[in-house]
Amino acid sequence: MPQIQHPQDHPEAEDGGRQYGKFQNEIYYDGLLKNSLPTVTTDPNKLEAQAQEHLGVTSFNYVAGGAGEKATMVRRLEYLQPSMTPQSLLLDKASDLANSVQDANRLAFRQWKIIPRMLRQTTHRDLTTEIFGEKYDSPVFIAPVGVQSIFHHDKEVGVAEIAAEIGVPYILSTAASSTIEEVATANGNGRRWYQLYWPQDHEVTTSLLHRAKAAGYKVLVITLDTWALAWRPADLDNAYVPFAKGIGNQVGFSDPVFRRKFKEEHNKEVEDDVRLASQDWQKDVFSGAAHTWDQIKLLEQEWDGPIMLKGIQHVEDAKLAVEAGVQGIIVSNHGGRQMDGAIGSLEVLPEIVDAVGDKITVLFDSGIRTGVDVIKALCLGAKGVLIGRPFVYGLAVGGKQGAKSVVKGILADLDQSMGLAGIRTIEDCNRGMVRRVHYGGDVKSNN
């Protein structure tokens, strides 16, 4: 007898894991029976605009902006100037599309189409996956985003808290406005990784790694593409650098080695001269001096867990990562914030996976906006994906609960869309489920 499939809103998946698709039913239930609609839009094409209404000029420009003319990312909305009136903040749809700069990251997703399969037993999906020998509830991660206090006072500790609640690993940025230990406490029993903006001072670097390890961060993510800040007009036009005022320096300001060295040099505490302390910290972290492949071994000596290199875009660099002995890489262009005109990350993902995917773990970052985007990245070989701007926009609109709603929405979309595509498990995401198609109309995409 054929196995009888049960309704989609069964409380648990067959293996007892999380059933993220239930979030859709929760929204309908709250709306129909409680007259309560979502605070944060579920439409990825409207999310940035909604966040813009809740943020000040400099905060919005900081998260929505990018390098140069923003050719690596989308410009769906005009960047703000202090003189703009509320009536001029949002562009109408036609003008928005006409004035968009080409978005390499999002356009890359548009070129891949899913080929759904029918009559498969996909009522109960299994989103669990294994990374570095550990089982994760889903392949979705919270990307390392700095200075979250400029978006909402819930900042990193709030997002780390809700990440644990929904079973999504949290990656803490070195540029955080919360300390390593504060985020660990908020994250509790959740999974967390630590992202390193690599200082030039090895003693400071060692101290950061030891603190992260002691606080329960399991994986070290080294960002390679931000040893200096890029040319970012949206920030430059307003002369805005949050770090200069001490915002986003909390990881450094709380570090005992940095504090000791600052006092030895200036005969004062960090709190006595925040501006000077900010200058010293930024000179070390965003020094303008690039690290090299041979220095990876210095970090391997101080970290006994998996190490991932974030910012890989070239096959040869992926091969060098294997030679360096790291356990994984993140294919990423920093969401278009660092290298203007860079190739869309999804464009290079398949060739990188083909070259090193059987040797190290490959994750993906830059451009994920929907659950279907997640499926495409997984089908092209990524073992997991990082979510960046969307959760920040949710944070801006509704604090930590807003961020939670956005991430739950992406997970629900992933869950539902997997079922509709005939994909039951993460392992079933393969290249046979997608095809690259160039449609003439696919020249604009969502933000």
Short mmCIF file of C-alpha atoms in Angstrom, two decimals:
data_model
loop_
_atom_site.label_atom_id
_atom_site.label_comp_id
_atom_site.label_asym_id
_atom_site.label_seq_id
_atom_site.Cartn_x
_atom_site.Cartn_y
_atom_site.Cartn_z
CA MET A 1 0.00 0.00 0.00
CA PRO A 2 1.30 3.49 -0.78
CA GLN A 3 2.25 5.49 2.29
CA ILE A 4 -0.48 7.98 3.23
CA GLN A 5 0.82 11.50 3.61
CA HIS A 6 -0.51 13.68 6.38
CA PRO A 7 -1.51 17.35 6.44
CA GLN A 8 1.21 19.91 6.11
CA ASP A 9 0.50 21.55 9.45
CA HIS A 10 1.37 18.41 11.43
CA PRO A 11 3.09 19.74 14.59
CA GLU A 12 6.44 18.10 13.99
CA ALA A 13 8.49 16.73 11.15
CA GLU A 14 8.88 12.96 10.97
CA ASP A 15 12.28 13.05 12.65
CA GLY A 16 11.07 15.33 15.45
CA GLY A 17 12.90 18.33 14.00
CA ARG A 18 11.62 21.83 13.46
CA GLN A 19 8.87 22.44 10.93
CA TYR A 20 9.56 25.99 9.84
CA GLY A 21 6.71 26.03 7.32
CA LYS A 22 4.22 26.37 10.20
CA PHE A 23 5.05 30.08 10.37
CA GLN A 24 2.83 30.64 7.34
CA ASN A 25 -0.17 29.16 9.15
CA GLU A 26 0.63 31.23 12.24
CA ILE A 27 0.44 34.43 10.19
CA TYR A 28 -2.92 33.50 8.70
CA TYR A 29 -4.23 32.42 12.11
CA ASP A 30 -3.19 35.67 13.79
CA GLY A 31 -4.70 37.72 11.00
CA LEU A 32 -7.99 35.88 10.64
CA LEU A 33 -8.73 35.15 14.29
CA LYS A 34 -6.84 37.87 16.16
CA ASN A 35 -6.94 40.66 13.59
CA SER A 36 -3.15 40.92 13.98
CA LEU A 37 -1.11 41.48 10.83
CA PRO A 38 2.67 41.13 10.50
CA THR A 39 4.66 44.10 11.77
CA VAL A 40 7.40 43.42 9.26
CA THR A 41 6.41 42.87 5.64
CA THR A 42 6.76 39.35 4.25
CA ASP A 43 7.49 40.78 0.79
CA PRO A 44 11.25 40.87 0.10
CA ASN A 45 10.69 43.63 -2.46
CA LYS A 46 9.20 45.93 0.18
CA LEU A 47 11.45 45.12 3.14
CA GLU A 48 14.22 47.63 2.45
CA ALA A 49 11.73 50.45 1.91
CA GLN A 50 9.97 49.63 5.16
CA ALA A 51 13.28 49.64 7.03
CA GLN A 52 14.17 52.98 5.46
CA GLU A 53 11.08 54.53 7.06
CA HIS A 54 12.37 53.46 10.50
CA LEU A 55 16.01 54.48 10.16
CA GLY A 56 17.87 57.75 10.19
CA VAL A 57 19.84 58.93 7.18
CA THR A 58 23.24 57.63 8.19
CA SER A 59 22.01 54.32 9.59
CA PHE A 60 20.04 53.47 6.48
CA ASN A 61 22.86 54.47 4.16
CA TYR A 62 25.28 52.37 6.17
CA VAL A 63 23.36 49.13 5.74
CA ALA A 64 21.89 49.75 2.28
CA GLY A 65 25.00 51.31 0.79
CA GLY A 66 27.81 49.65 -1.08
CA ALA A 67 31.15 50.26 -2.72
CA GLY A 68 31.57 52.69 -5.61
CA GLU A 69 28.62 52.92 -8.00
CA LYS A 70 27.14 49.80 -6.36
CA ALA A 71 27.51 47.68 -9.49
CA THR A 72 27.97 44.57 -7.34
CA MET A 73 24.70 45.17 -5.50
CA VAL A 74 21.29 46.68 -6.10
CA ARG A 75 20.27 50.29 -5.70
CA ARG A 76 16.51 50.05 -5.54
CA LEU A 77 16.19 53.17 -3.41
CA GLU A 78 18.05 56.43 -3.65
CA TYR A 79 20.51 57.00 -0.83
CA LEU A 80 19.53 59.70 1.56
CA GLN A 81 20.88 63.16 2.14
CA PRO A 82 20.18 65.07 5.36
CA SER A 83 18.23 67.70 3.40
CA MET A 84 15.69 65.22 2.03
CA THR A 85 12.09 65.64 3.15
CA PRO A 86 9.95 62.67 4.24
CA GLN A 87 7.94 63.05 1.01
CA SER A 88 11.09 62.56 -1.07
CA LEU A 89 12.41 59.50 0.71
CA LEU A 90 10.79 56.81 -1.41
CA LEU A 91 10.81 56.60 -5.19
CA ASP A 92 7.84 55.37 -7.13
CA LYS A 93 8.13 51.95 -8.72
CA ALA A 94 8.75 53.12 -12.29
CA SER A 95 11.46 55.58 -11.33
CA ASP A 96 12.98 53.03 -8.97
CA LEU A 97 13.38 50.46 -11.72
CA ALA A 98 14.56 52.96 -14.30
CA ASN A 99 17.30 54.31 -12.07
CA SER A 100 18.51 51.00 -10.62
CA VAL A 101 22.15 50.18 -10.92
CA GLN A 102 22.66 46.63 -12.12
CA ASP A 103 22.82 44.19 -9.23
CA ALA A 104 25.34 41.42 -9.84
CA ASN A 105 24.40 39.44 -6.75
CA ARG A 106 20.65 39.43 -7.31
CA LEU A 107 20.84 39.08 -11.09
CA ALA A 108 22.93 35.95 -10.62
CA PHE A 109 20.02 34.36 -8.77
CA ARG A 110 17.60 35.29 -11.54
CA GLN A 111 19.63 33.31 -14.06
CA TRP A 112 18.95 30.03 -12.26
CA LYS A 113 15.47 28.50 -12.38
CA ILE A 114 14.11 25.65 -10.31
CA ILE A 115 12.70 22.63 -12.15
CA PRO A 116 9.96 21.26 -9.85
CA ARG A 117 9.33 17.51 -9.55
CA MET A 118 5.85 16.10 -8.88
CA LEU A 119 4.26 13.18 -6.98
CA ARG A 120 7.05 12.91 -4.47
CA GLN A 121 6.54 12.36 -0.75
CA THR A 122 7.49 15.81 0.39
CA THR A 123 4.72 16.53 2.89
CA HIS A 124 7.28 16.38 5.68
CA ARG A 125 10.54 18.05 4.82
CA ASP A 126 13.77 17.59 6.71
CA LEU A 127 15.83 20.80 6.75
CA THR A 128 18.56 19.44 8.99
CA THR A 129 22.09 19.35 7.69
CA GLU A 130 25.53 18.38 8.94
CA ILE A 131 28.42 20.83 9.02
CA PHE A 132 31.79 20.03 10.57
CA GLY A 133 30.38 16.80 11.96
CA GLU A 134 27.52 18.48 13.83
CA LYS A 135 23.81 18.44 13.02
CA TYR A 136 22.14 21.80 12.40
CA ASP A 137 18.40 22.47 12.31
CA SER A 138 18.70 24.15 8.91
CA PRO A 139 21.39 25.38 6.49
CA VAL A 140 20.62 29.03 7.34
CA PHE A 141 23.02 31.20 9.38
CA ILE A 142 22.85 34.76 10.71
CA ALA A 143 25.65 36.59 8.89
CA PRO A 144 28.18 38.68 10.83
CA VAL A 145 26.89 42.24 10.63
CA GLY A 146 28.53 44.97 12.70
CA VAL A 147 27.28 48.03 14.60
CA GLN A 148 23.75 46.70 15.03
CA SER A 149 23.01 49.31 17.70
CA ILE A 150 22.63 51.94 14.95
CA PHE A 151 19.62 49.99 13.65
CA HIS A 152 17.87 49.25 16.95
CA HIS A 153 18.72 49.24 20.64
CA ASP A 154 18.14 45.47 20.77
CA LYS A 155 21.37 45.21 18.72
CA GLU A 156 23.49 42.02 18.62
CA VAL A 157 22.39 40.59 21.96
CA GLY A 158 18.77 40.70 20.85
CA VAL A 159 19.42 39.03 17.52
CA ALA A 160 21.62 36.39 19.17
CA GLU A 161 18.76 35.65 21.57
CA ILE A 162 16.15 35.09 18.87
CA ALA A 163 18.63 33.11 16.75
CA ALA A 164 18.87 30.56 19.55
CA GLU A 165 15.08 30.47 19.88
CA ILE A 166 14.58 29.49 16.23
CA GLY A 167 17.62 27.23 15.95
CA VAL A 168 19.71 29.41 13.64
CA PRO A 169 23.46 29.77 14.34
CA TYR A 170 24.61 33.32 15.09
CA ILE A 171 27.89 34.63 13.70
CA LEU A 172 29.23 37.53 15.75
CA SER A 173 31.10 40.34 13.98
CA THR A 174 34.30 41.81 15.39
CA ALA A 175 32.66 45.18 14.61
CA ALA A 176 29.82 44.49 17.03
CA SER A 177 28.27 47.00 19.41
CA SER A 178 28.04 44.21 22.01
CA THR A 179 30.90 42.27 23.54
CA ILE A 180 31.85 38.67 22.84
CA GLU A 181 30.69 37.65 26.29
CA GLU A 182 27.42 39.59 26.23
CA VAL A 183 26.38 37.94 22.98
CA ALA A 184 27.33 34.51 24.29
CA THR A 185 25.15 35.04 27.36
CA ALA A 186 22.21 36.18 25.25
CA ASN A 187 22.66 33.26 22.85
CA GLY A 188 22.64 30.76 25.73
CA ASN A 189 22.60 27.20 24.41
CA GLY A 190 22.37 28.37 20.82
CA ARG A 191 25.09 27.74 18.29
CA ARG A 192 27.47 30.61 17.64
CA TRP A 193 30.52 31.29 15.51
CA TYR A 194 32.98 34.17 15.73
CA GLN A 195 33.94 36.35 12.75
CA LEU A 196 37.37 37.95 12.92
CA TYR A 197 38.40 41.23 11.37
CA TRP A 198 42.04 40.32 11.58
CA PRO A 199 44.13 42.83 13.61
CA GLN A 200 47.77 43.42 12.80
CA ASP A 201 48.70 43.01 16.46
CA HIS A 202 49.02 39.27 16.99
CA GLU A 203 48.74 39.56 20.77
CA VAL A 204 45.38 41.32 20.40
CA THR A 205 44.28 38.73 17.82
CA THR A 206 45.20 35.90 20.16
CA SER A 207 43.25 37.50 22.99
CA LEU A 208 40.13 37.83 20.82
CA LEU A 209 40.30 34.20 19.74
CA HIS A 210 40.82 32.93 23.27
CA ARG A 211 37.88 34.99 24.52
CA ALA A 212 35.64 33.65 21.76
CA LYS A 213 36.67 30.09 22.43
CA ALA A 214 36.08 30.47 26.17
CA ALA A 215 32.61 31.92 25.45
CA GLY A 216 31.49 28.92 23.42
CA TYR A 217 32.01 30.08 19.84
CA LYS A 218 32.72 26.90 17.89
CA VAL A 219 33.90 28.05 14.45
CA LEU A 220 36.25 30.88 13.49
CA VAL A 221 35.27 32.89 10.40
CA ILE A 222 38.09 35.07 9.05
CA THR A 223 36.93 37.88 6.78
CA LEU A 224 39.59 38.42 4.13
CA ASP A 225 38.17 41.30 2.08
CA THR A 226 37.96 44.08 4.67
CA TRP A 227 41.49 44.89 5.84
CA ALA A 228 40.58 48.42 4.73
CA LEU A 229 37.19 50.04 4.22
CA ALA A 230 36.12 50.45 0.60
CA TRP A 231 35.12 53.67 -1.16
CA ARG A 232 31.49 53.95 -0.01
CA PRO A 233 29.82 57.12 -1.34
CA ALA A 234 26.67 56.70 0.76
CA ASP A 235 28.80 57.02 3.90
CA LEU A 236 31.36 59.42 2.47
CA ASP A 237 28.76 62.00 1.42
CA ASN A 238 27.65 62.28 5.04
CA ALA A 239 31.18 61.76 6.45
CA TYR A 240 29.80 58.90 8.51
CA VAL A 241 31.96 56.25 10.15
CA PRO A 242 30.31 54.84 13.29
CA PHE A 243 33.59 53.39 14.55
CA ALA A 244 35.10 56.87 14.86
CA LYS A 245 32.62 57.62 17.65
CA GLY A 246 33.17 54.34 19.46
CA ILE A 247 30.16 52.54 17.95
CA GLY A 248 31.00 49.03 16.84
CA ASN A 249 34.24 48.90 18.83
CA GLN A 250 32.88 47.08 21.86
CA VAL A 251 34.73 43.83 21.11
CA GLY A 252 38.00 45.76 21.12
CA PHE A 253 37.19 48.12 23.98
CA SER A 254 36.38 45.12 26.20
CA ASP A 255 39.55 43.25 25.30
CA PRO A 256 42.08 43.10 28.17
CA VAL A 257 45.13 43.13 25.89
CA PHE A 258 43.92 46.12 23.89
CA ARG A 259 43.01 47.97 27.09
CA ARG A 260 46.42 47.25 28.63
CA LYS A 261 48.29 48.45 25.55
CA PHE A 262 46.15 51.56 25.25
CA LYS A 263 46.86 52.51 28.84
CA GLU A 264 50.58 51.81 28.48
CA GLU A 265 50.78 54.09 25.45
CA HIS A 266 48.46 56.93 26.52
CA ASN A 267 48.38 56.65 30.32
CA LYS A 268 44.58 56.66 30.32
CA GLU A 269 41.68 54.23 30.16
CA VAL A 270 39.63 53.62 27.03
CA GLU A 271 36.63 55.35 28.63
CA ASP A 272 38.72 58.48 29.28
CA ASP A 273 39.21 59.14 25.57
CA VAL A 274 36.82 57.12 23.42
CA ARG A 275 37.75 58.97 20.23
CA LEU A 276 41.45 58.24 20.65
CA ALA A 277 40.71 54.63 21.62
CA SER A 278 38.55 54.31 18.52
CA GLN A 279 41.39 55.55 16.35
CA ASP A 280 43.82 53.05 17.88
CA TRP A 281 41.39 50.14 17.48
CA GLN A 282 40.54 50.97 13.89
CA LYS A 283 44.20 51.42 12.97
CA ASP A 284 44.77 47.85 14.11
CA VAL A 285 41.66 46.19 12.67
CA PHE A 286 41.22 48.17 9.41
CA SER A 287 44.88 48.98 9.08
CA GLY A 288 45.18 49.17 5.31
CA ALA A 289 47.82 46.43 5.48
CA ALA A 290 46.81 43.13 3.91
CA HIS A 291 47.50 39.77 5.47
CA THR A 292 48.95 36.93 3.39
CA TRP A 293 48.37 33.19 2.99
CA ASP A 294 51.41 32.21 5.02
CA GLN A 295 49.96 33.98 8.07
CA ILE A 296 46.97 31.63 8.31
CA LYS A 297 49.12 29.26 10.33
CA LEU A 298 49.35 31.89 13.07
CA LEU A 299 45.60 31.65 13.58
CA GLU A 300 45.62 27.86 13.38
CA GLN A 301 48.02 27.84 16.31
CA GLU A 302 45.56 29.79 18.45
CA TRP A 303 42.27 28.15 17.42
CA ASP A 304 41.62 24.44 17.85
CA GLY A 305 38.26 24.35 16.03
CA PRO A 306 37.19 24.70 12.40
CA ILE A 307 38.40 27.77 10.52
CA MET A 308 36.54 29.30 7.57
CA LEU A 309 37.77 31.97 5.17
CA LYS A 310 35.09 34.47 4.15
CA GLY A 311 35.40 36.46 0.94
CA ILE A 312 36.55 33.79 -1.51
CA GLN A 313 35.50 34.57 -5.11
CA HIS A 314 38.22 32.96 -7.22
CA VAL A 315 38.80 29.26 -7.82
CA GLU A 316 42.55 29.63 -7.29
CA ASP A 317 41.95 31.23 -3.89
CA ALA A 318 39.66 28.34 -2.99
CA LYS A 319 42.49 25.94 -3.85
CA LEU A 320 44.92 27.98 -1.78
CA ALA A 321 42.50 27.74 1.14
CA VAL A 322 42.69 23.95 0.86
CA GLU A 323 46.49 24.14 0.81
CA ALA A 324 46.43 26.41 3.87
CA GLY A 325 44.65 23.67 5.79
CA VAL A 326 41.46 25.50 6.72
CA GLN A 327 38.24 23.55 7.05
CA GLY A 328 35.94 25.73 4.98
CA ILE A 329 35.34 28.83 2.89
CA ILE A 330 32.46 31.26 2.43
CA VAL A 331 31.90 32.36 -1.15
CA SER A 332 31.12 36.04 -0.65
CA ASN A 333 31.65 39.54 -2.00
CA HIS A 334 30.59 41.16 1.27
CA GLY A 335 27.19 41.99 -0.15
CA GLY A 336 28.75 44.46 -2.58
CA ARG A 337 30.15 46.59 0.24
CA GLN A 338 33.85 46.15 -0.52
CA MET A 339 34.66 45.65 -4.23
CA ASP A 340 32.61 47.60 -6.73
CA GLY A 341 32.17 45.74 -9.99
CA ALA A 342 32.92 42.37 -8.40
CA ILE A 343 31.33 39.26 -9.84
CA GLY A 344 28.10 38.04 -8.27
CA SER A 345 28.93 35.40 -5.67
CA LEU A 346 26.43 32.88 -7.04
CA GLU A 347 28.09 33.18 -10.45
CA VAL A 348 31.30 31.61 -9.15
CA LEU A 349 29.79 29.20 -6.62
CA PRO A 350 29.46 26.16 -8.95
CA GLU A 351 33.04 26.29 -10.22
CA ILE A 352 34.41 26.72 -6.71
CA VAL A 353 32.35 23.78 -5.46
CA ASP A 354 33.58 21.67 -8.39
CA ALA A 355 37.17 22.54 -7.53
CA VAL A 356 37.22 22.10 -3.74
CA GLY A 357 33.76 20.99 -2.57
CA ASP A 358 34.95 17.45 -1.89
CA LYS A 359 37.85 18.73 0.24
CA ILE A 360 36.44 21.52 2.41
CA THR A 361 33.05 22.88 3.44
CA VAL A 362 31.67 25.59 1.16
CA LEU A 363 29.10 28.08 2.47
CA PHE A 364 27.51 30.94 0.54
CA ASP A 365 26.91 34.63 1.31
CA SER A 366 25.80 37.73 -0.64
CA GLY A 367 22.36 38.18 -2.14
CA ILE A 368 20.12 35.71 -0.27
CA ARG A 369 16.67 37.26 0.11
CA THR A 370 14.19 34.33 -0.05
CA GLY A 371 13.84 30.67 0.74
CA VAL A 372 14.01 29.94 -2.98
CA ASP A 373 17.38 31.71 -3.07
CA VAL A 374 18.55 29.30 -0.39
CA ILE A 375 17.43 26.33 -2.49
CA LYS A 376 19.31 27.63 -5.53
CA ALA A 377 22.53 28.11 -3.57
CA LEU A 378 22.22 24.63 -2.06
CA CYS A 379 21.53 23.07 -5.45
CA LEU A 380 24.69 24.70 -6.77
CA GLY A 381 26.74 23.08 -4.03
CA ALA A 382 26.73 25.28 -0.94
CA LYS A 383 26.32 23.43 2.36
CA GLY A 384 24.72 26.45 4.02
CA VAL A 385 23.94 30.13 3.48
CA LEU A 386 24.31 33.37 5.42
CA ILE A 387 21.49 35.92 5.77
CA GLY A 388 22.61 39.54 6.11
CA ARG A 389 20.64 42.65 5.15
CA PRO A 390 17.17 41.06 5.48
CA PHE A 391 17.49 40.40 9.21
CA VAL A 392 18.96 43.88 9.72
CA TYR A 393 15.94 45.42 7.99
CA GLY A 394 13.67 43.38 10.24
CA LEU A 395 15.65 44.56 13.26
CA ALA A 396 15.19 48.16 12.16
CA VAL A 397 11.42 47.78 11.81
CA GLY A 398 10.61 45.68 14.85
CA GLY A 399 13.67 45.12 17.00
CA LYS A 400 14.71 41.57 17.77
CA GLN A 401 11.19 40.30 17.10
CA GLY A 402 11.31 41.95 13.68
CA ALA A 403 14.57 40.21 12.91
CA LYS A 404 13.04 36.96 14.13
CA SER A 405 10.04 37.36 11.82
CA VAL A 406 12.25 37.94 8.78
CA VAL A 407 14.43 34.90 9.44
CA LYS A 408 11.40 32.74 10.23
CA GLY A 409 9.85 33.92 6.99
CA ILE A 410 12.89 32.89 4.96
CA LEU A 411 12.93 29.51 6.71
CA ALA A 412 9.19 29.05 6.10
CA ASP A 413 9.65 29.94 2.44
CA LEU A 414 12.54 27.46 2.24
CA ASP A 415 10.46 24.73 3.87
CA GLN A 416 7.34 25.31 1.76
CA SER A 417 9.23 25.78 -1.49
CA MET A 418 11.26 22.62 -0.99
CA GLY A 419 8.02 20.66 -0.71
CA LEU A 420 6.50 22.30 -3.78
CA ALA A 421 9.68 21.66 -5.79
CA GLY A 422 9.68 17.99 -4.87
CA ILE A 423 12.67 18.28 -2.54
CA ARG A 424 12.34 16.46 0.79
CA THR A 425 15.79 16.88 2.35
CA ILE A 426 18.72 19.26 2.07
CA GLU A 427 20.71 16.43 0.48
CA ASP A 428 18.09 16.32 -2.30
CA CYS A 429 19.13 19.82 -3.38
CA ASN A 430 21.30 19.12 -6.41
CA ARG A 431 22.04 20.58 -9.83
CA GLY A 432 19.43 18.40 -11.44
CA MET A 433 16.83 20.60 -9.73
CA VAL A 434 17.99 23.85 -11.38
CA ARG A 435 18.78 25.12 -14.85
CA ARG A 436 20.52 28.26 -15.99
CA VAL A 437 18.23 30.25 -18.25
CA HIS A 438 18.83 33.70 -19.73
CA TYR A 439 15.56 35.55 -20.15
CA GLY A 440 15.63 39.01 -21.65
CA GLY A 441 13.40 40.28 -18.88
CA ASP A 442 15.74 39.16 -16.13
CA VAL A 443 17.70 42.39 -16.00
CA LYS A 444 16.25 43.70 -12.76
CA SER A 445 15.71 41.91 -9.49
CA ASN A 446 14.49 42.52 -5.98
CA ASN A 447 16.64 44.11 -3.33
#
